[in-house]
Tab-separated table of N, CA and C and ligand atoms in Angstrom:
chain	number	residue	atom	x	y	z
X	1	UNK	N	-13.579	5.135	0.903
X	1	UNK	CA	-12.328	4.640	0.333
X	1	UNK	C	-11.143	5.365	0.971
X	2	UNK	N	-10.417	4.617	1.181
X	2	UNK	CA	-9.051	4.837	2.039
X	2	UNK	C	-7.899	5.071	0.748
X	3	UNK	N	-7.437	6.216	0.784
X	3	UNK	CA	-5.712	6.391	-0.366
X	3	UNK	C	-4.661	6.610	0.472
X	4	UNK	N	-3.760	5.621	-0.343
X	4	UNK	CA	-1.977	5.442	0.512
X	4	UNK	C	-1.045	5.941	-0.850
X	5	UNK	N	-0.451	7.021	-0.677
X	5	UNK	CA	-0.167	7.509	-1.788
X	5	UNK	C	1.859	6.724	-1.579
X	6	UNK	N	2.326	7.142	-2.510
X	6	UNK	CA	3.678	6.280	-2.776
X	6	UNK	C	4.389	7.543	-3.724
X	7	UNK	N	5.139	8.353	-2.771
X	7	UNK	CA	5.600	9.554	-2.705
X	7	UNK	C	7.191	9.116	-1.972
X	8	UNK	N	8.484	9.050	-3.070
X	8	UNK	CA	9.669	9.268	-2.075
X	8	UNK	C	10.224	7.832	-1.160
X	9	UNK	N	9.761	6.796	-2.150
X	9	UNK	CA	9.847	5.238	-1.401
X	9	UNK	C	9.149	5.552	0.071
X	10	UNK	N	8.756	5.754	0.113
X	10	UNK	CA	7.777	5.694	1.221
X	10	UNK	C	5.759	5.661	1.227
X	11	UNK	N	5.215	4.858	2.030
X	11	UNK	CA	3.772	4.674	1.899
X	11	UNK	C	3.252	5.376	3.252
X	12	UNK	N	2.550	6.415	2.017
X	12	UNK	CA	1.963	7.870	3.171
X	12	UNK	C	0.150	7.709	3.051
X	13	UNK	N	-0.321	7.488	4.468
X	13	UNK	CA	0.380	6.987	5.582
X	13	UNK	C	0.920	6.121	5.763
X	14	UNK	N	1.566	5.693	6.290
X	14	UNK	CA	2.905	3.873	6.872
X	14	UNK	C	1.759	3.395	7.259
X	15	UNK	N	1.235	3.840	8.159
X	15	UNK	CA	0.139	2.790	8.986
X	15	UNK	C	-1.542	3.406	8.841
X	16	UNK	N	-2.293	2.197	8.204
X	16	UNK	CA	-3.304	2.604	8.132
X	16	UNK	C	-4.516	2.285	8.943
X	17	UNK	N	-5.636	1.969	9.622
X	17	UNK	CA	-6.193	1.746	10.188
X	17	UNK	C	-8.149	1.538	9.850
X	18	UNK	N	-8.402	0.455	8.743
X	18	UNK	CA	-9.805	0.569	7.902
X	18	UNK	C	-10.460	-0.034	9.129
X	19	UNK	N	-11.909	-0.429	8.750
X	19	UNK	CA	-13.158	-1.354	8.678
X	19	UNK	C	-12.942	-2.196	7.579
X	20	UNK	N	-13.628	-3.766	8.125
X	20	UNK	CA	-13.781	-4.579	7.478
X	20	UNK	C	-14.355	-4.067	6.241
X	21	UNK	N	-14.257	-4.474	4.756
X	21	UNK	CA	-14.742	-3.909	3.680
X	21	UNK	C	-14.447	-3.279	2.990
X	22	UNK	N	-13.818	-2.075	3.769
X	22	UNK	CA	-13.399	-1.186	2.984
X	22	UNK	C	-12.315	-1.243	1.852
X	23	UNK	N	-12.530	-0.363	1.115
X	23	UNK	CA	-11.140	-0.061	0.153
X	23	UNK	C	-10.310	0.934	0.415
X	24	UNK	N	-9.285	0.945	-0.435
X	24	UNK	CA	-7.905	1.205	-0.414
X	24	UNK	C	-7.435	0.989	-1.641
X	25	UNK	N	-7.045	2.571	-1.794
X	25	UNK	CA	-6.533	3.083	-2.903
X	25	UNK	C	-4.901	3.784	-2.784
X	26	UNK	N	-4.462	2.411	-3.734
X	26	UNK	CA	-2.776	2.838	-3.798
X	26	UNK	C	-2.436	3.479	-5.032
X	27	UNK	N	-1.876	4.725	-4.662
X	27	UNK	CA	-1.493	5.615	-5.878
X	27	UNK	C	0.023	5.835	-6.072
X	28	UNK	N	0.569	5.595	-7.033
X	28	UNK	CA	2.113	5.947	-6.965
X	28	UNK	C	2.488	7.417	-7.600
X	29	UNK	N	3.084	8.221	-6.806
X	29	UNK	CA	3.358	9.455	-7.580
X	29	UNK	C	4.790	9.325	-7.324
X	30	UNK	N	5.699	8.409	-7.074
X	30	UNK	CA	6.717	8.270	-7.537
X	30	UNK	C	7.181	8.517	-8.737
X	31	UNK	N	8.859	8.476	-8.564
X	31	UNK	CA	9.634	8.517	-9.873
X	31	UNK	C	9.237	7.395	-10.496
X	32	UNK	N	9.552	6.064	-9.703
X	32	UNK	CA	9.892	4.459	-9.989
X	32	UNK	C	8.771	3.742	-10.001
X	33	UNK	N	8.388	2.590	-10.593
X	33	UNK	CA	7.659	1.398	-10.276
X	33	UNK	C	7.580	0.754	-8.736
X	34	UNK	N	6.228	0.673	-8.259
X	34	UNK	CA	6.434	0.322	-6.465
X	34	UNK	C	5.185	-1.018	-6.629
X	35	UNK	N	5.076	-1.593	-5.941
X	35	UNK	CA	4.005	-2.426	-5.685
X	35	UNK	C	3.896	-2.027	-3.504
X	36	UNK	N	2.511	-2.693	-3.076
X	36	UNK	CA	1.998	-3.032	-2.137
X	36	UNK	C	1.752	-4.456	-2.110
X	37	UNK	N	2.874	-5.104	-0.978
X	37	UNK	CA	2.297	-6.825	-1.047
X	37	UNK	C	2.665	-6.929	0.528
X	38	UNK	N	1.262	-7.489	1.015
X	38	UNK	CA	1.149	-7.825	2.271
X	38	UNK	C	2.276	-9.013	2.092
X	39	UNK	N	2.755	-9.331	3.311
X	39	UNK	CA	4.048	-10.133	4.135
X	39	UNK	C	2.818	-11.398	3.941
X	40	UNK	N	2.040	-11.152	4.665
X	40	UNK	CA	1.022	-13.125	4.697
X	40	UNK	C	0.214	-13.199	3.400
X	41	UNK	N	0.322	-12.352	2.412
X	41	UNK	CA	-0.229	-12.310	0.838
X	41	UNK	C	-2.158	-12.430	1.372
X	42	UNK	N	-2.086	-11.514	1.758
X	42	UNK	CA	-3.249	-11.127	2.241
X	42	UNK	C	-4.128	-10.664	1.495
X	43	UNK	N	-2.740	-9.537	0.463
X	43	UNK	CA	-3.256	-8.872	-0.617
X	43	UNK	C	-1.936	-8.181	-1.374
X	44	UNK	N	-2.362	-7.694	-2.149
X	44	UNK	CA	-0.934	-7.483	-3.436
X	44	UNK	C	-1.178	-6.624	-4.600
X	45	UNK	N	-0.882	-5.244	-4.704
X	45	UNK	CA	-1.243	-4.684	-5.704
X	45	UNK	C	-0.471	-5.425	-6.970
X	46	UNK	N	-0.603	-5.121	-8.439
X	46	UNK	CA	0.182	-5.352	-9.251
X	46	UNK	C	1.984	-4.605	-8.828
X	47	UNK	N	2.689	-4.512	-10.665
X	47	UNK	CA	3.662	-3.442	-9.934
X	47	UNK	C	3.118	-2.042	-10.842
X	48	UNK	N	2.710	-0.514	-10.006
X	48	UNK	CA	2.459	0.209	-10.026
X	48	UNK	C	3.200	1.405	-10.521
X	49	UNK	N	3.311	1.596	-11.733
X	49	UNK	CA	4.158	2.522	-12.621
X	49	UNK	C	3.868	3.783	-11.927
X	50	UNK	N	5.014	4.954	-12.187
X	50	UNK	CA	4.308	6.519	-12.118
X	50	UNK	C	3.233	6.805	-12.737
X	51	UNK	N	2.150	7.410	-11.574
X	51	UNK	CA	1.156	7.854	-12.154
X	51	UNK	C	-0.503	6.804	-12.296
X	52	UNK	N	-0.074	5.637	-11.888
X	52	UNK	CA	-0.749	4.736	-11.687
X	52	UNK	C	-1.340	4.168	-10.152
X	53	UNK	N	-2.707	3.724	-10.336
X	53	UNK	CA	-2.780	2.991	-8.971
X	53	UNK	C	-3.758	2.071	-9.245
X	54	UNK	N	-3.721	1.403	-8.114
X	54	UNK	CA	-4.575	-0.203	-7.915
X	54	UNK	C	-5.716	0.013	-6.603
X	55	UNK	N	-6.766	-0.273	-6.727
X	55	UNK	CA	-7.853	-0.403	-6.021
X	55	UNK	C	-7.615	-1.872	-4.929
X	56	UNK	N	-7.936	-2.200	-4.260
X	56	UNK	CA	-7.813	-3.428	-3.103
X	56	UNK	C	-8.875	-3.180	-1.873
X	57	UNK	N	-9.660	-4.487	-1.922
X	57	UNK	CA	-10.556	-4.159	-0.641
X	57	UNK	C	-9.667	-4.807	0.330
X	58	UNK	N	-10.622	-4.544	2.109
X	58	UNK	CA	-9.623	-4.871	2.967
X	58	UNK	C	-9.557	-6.647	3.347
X	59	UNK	N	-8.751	-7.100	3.354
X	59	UNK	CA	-8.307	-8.387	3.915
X	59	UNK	C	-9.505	-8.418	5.270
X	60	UNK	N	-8.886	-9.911	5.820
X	60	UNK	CA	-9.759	-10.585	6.642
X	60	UNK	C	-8.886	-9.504	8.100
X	61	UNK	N	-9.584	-9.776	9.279
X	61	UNK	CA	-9.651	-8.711	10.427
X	61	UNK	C	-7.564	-8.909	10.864
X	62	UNK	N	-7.072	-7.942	11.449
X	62	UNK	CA	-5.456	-7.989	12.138
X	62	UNK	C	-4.884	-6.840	11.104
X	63	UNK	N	-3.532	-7.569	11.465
X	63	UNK	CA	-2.762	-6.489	11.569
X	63	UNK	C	-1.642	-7.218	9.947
X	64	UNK	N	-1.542	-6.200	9.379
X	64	UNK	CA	-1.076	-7.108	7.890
X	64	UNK	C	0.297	-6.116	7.533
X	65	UNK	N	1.431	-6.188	7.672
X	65	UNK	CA	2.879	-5.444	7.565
X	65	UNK	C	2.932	-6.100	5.518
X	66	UNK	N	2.850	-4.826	5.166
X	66	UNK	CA	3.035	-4.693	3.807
X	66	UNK	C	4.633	-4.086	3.284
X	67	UNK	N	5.117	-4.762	2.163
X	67	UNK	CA	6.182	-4.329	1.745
X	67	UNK	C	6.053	-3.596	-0.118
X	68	UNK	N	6.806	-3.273	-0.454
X	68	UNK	CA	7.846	-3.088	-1.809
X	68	UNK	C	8.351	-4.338	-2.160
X	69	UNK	N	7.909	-4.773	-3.083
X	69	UNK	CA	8.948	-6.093	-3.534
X	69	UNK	C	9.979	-5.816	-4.426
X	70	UNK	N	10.399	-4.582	-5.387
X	70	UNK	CA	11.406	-3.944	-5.497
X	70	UNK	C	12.279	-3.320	-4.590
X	71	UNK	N	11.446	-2.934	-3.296
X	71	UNK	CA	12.342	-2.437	-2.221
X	71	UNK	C	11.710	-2.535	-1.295
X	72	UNK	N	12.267	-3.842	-0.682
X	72	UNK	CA	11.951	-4.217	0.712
X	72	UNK	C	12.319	-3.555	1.929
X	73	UNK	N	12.912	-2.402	1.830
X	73	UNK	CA	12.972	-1.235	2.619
X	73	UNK	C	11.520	-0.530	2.936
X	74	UNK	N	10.782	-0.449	1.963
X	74	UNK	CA	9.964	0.536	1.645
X	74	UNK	C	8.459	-0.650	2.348
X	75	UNK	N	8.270	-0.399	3.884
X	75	UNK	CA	7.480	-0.850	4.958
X	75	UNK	C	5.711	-0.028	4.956
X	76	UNK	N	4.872	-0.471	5.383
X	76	UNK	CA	3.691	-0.227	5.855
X	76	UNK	C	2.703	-1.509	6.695
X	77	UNK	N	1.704	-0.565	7.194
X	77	UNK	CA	1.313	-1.418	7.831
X	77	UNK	C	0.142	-1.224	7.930
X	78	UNK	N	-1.092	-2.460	7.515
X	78	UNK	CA	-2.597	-2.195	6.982
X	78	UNK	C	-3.715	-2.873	8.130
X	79	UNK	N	-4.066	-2.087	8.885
X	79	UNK	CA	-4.678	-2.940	10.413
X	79	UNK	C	-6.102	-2.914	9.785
X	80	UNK	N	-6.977	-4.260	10.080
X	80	UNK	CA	-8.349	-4.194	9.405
X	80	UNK	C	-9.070	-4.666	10.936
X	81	UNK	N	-9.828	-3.778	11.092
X	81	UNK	CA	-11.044	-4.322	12.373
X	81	UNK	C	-11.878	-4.816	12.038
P	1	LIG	CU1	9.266	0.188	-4.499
């Protein structure tokens, strides 16, 4: 299992790099409420309070640019082989 923690509007690491299958674990230790939603809705956590996180296996194979839908500033990027 892969963790992208959500520290500071930012998703640490930005860019991740799985195997088909795998999971991915989004944790928010933010102040604020954040979500993870792939750009082609690939995949989509809920929205993720402090202190909370969402489990997600990996999407089909490429390259998937994930946002914040509270803050579309707040970029990553989830590559599945
Ligand atoms: Cu956010």
């Amino acid at each position: 299992m892969h963790v992208v923690r959500i520290t500071e509007f930012r998703f640490q690491p930005e860019t991740l790099t799985i195997a088909a299958g795998d999971s991915v674990r989004w944790e928010n230790r933010d102040i604020l409420p954040h979500t993870a939603t792939a750009g082609d809705s690939s995949f989509a956590t809920p929205e993720l309070s402090t202190g909370t996180s969402s489990l997600d296996y990996a999407p089909v194979a490429g390259d998937h640019p994930y946002h914040c839908d509270a803050h579309p500033v707040m970029r990553g990027m989830l590559t599945v082989r």
